[in-house]
XYZ file of C-alpha atoms in Angstrom:
130
model
C -13.223 13.020 -3.141
C -15.242 15.788 -1.541
C -12.888 18.823 -1.355
C -14.252 19.732 2.086
C -12.983 16.431 3.541
C -9.351 15.619 4.108
C -9.865 11.868 3.828
C -11.584 9.289 1.639
C -12.209 5.551 1.896
C -11.914 3.253 -1.104
C -12.938 -0.401 -1.303
C -11.560 -2.624 -4.049
C -12.236 -6.288 -4.799
C -9.378 -8.624 -3.971
C -8.085 -8.962 -7.541
C -4.875 -7.974 -9.294
C -6.714 -5.604 -11.660
C -5.222 -2.597 -9.899
C -4.170 -0.025 -12.527
C -7.215 2.271 -12.422
C -7.506 1.864 -8.638
C -3.891 2.972 -8.159
C -4.523 5.958 -10.471
C -7.421 7.028 -8.256
C -5.324 6.695 -5.107
C -2.569 8.814 -6.705
C -4.803 11.812 -7.523
C -3.373 14.122 -4.801
C 0.252 13.516 -5.891
C 1.149 16.439 -8.155
C 4.800 15.817 -9.080
C 4.996 13.258 -11.922
C 8.371 11.914 -10.796
C 7.111 11.381 -7.254
C 3.877 9.874 -8.597
C 5.821 7.143 -10.439
C 7.643 6.165 -7.252
C 4.440 6.192 -5.191
C 2.620 4.226 -7.904
C 5.231 1.469 -7.595
C 4.941 1.396 -3.799
C 1.134 1.437 -3.764
C 0.955 -1.275 -6.409
C 3.350 -3.483 -4.456
C 1.430 -2.955 -1.200
C -1.901 -3.721 -2.887
C -0.534 -6.859 -4.576
C 0.759 -8.027 -1.184
C -2.669 -7.369 0.365
C -4.439 -9.358 -2.372
C -1.980 -12.261 -2.658
C -0.595 -12.652 0.868
C -3.311 -11.038 3.004
C -6.503 -12.114 1.262
C -4.899 -15.196 -0.325
C -6.277 -14.103 -3.734
C -9.824 -14.752 -2.504
C -12.130 -12.749 -4.828
C -14.829 -12.697 -2.127
C -12.625 -10.503 0.063
C -11.843 -6.795 -0.359
C -9.016 -4.341 0.162
C -9.850 -1.144 2.042
C -7.783 1.990 1.562
C -8.154 5.182 3.544
C -6.387 8.168 2.003
C -5.711 11.044 4.389
C -4.523 14.491 3.322
C -2.869 16.798 5.840
C -0.946 20.019 5.255
C 2.355 18.090 5.366
C 1.516 14.496 4.440
C -0.447 12.222 2.130
C -1.192 8.968 3.952
C -2.577 5.711 2.574
C -3.787 3.028 4.990
C -4.160 -0.290 3.173
C -6.056 -3.025 4.984
C -6.785 -6.584 3.905
C -9.002 -9.231 5.504
C -6.140 -11.587 6.299
C -4.641 -12.752 9.561
C -1.821 -10.217 9.342
C 1.880 -10.357 8.630
C 3.836 -11.515 11.668
C 6.233 -8.935 13.049
C 9.480 -10.723 12.152
C 8.407 -10.835 8.471
C 8.025 -7.023 8.305
C 11.769 -6.537 7.912
C 12.938 -4.054 5.294
C 15.780 -5.912 3.576
C 16.521 -7.638 0.316
C 16.557 -11.448 0.250
C 20.012 -13.015 0.547
C 19.239 -15.309 -2.377
C 18.855 -12.970 -5.359
C 17.574 -15.796 -7.571
C 14.213 -15.991 -5.780
C 11.118 -14.537 -7.476
C 9.711 -12.887 -4.357
C 10.775 -11.223 -1.139
C 11.537 -7.703 -2.360
C 8.125 -6.114 -1.831
C 8.537 -4.733 1.674
C 11.983 -3.400 0.759
C 10.517 -1.632 -2.304
C 7.639 -0.196 -0.281
C 10.063 1.288 2.251
C 12.091 2.872 -0.565
C 8.973 4.500 -2.081
C 7.552 6.194 1.031
C 8.866 8.540 3.702
C 7.237 6.574 6.533
C 5.917 2.990 6.707
C 4.038 1.581 9.717
C 2.132 -1.613 10.445
C -0.911 -2.188 12.630
C -0.336 -4.408 15.641
C -2.235 -7.248 13.935
C -0.227 -6.788 10.738
C -3.104 -6.597 8.246
C -3.030 -2.804 7.859
C -0.113 -0.938 6.351
C 0.217 2.839 6.645
C 2.264 4.498 3.905
C 3.099 8.193 4.179
C 4.508 10.715 1.717
C 5.794 14.058 2.935
C 4.420 16.885 0.770
């Protein structure tokens, strides 16, 4: 990222090969303990974008804008899907603990200081207070 800019845009193919991409997105996070928590949240959000947003279509992409301000690091993750409907954006654990899915949004909320959705529901803004 150009040090004179406070933002950068990253485009990643819609695949689950995310490790090096997440590392790049984490570059501004200095504290190792915080970085582990943010890594988990970013990974979960990106997996959701690939699997649920882009329906694992390798011809689609995930766009991430990373914004640095004096007080915040913000990641805006956007997929090419139709968007998550508002009533599915609830931050709670599933009642049935035997299910293999349904914890992602809860985890994301636990990893970031602020979580917001676009009106359409295909862009997620994740913010970390510095």
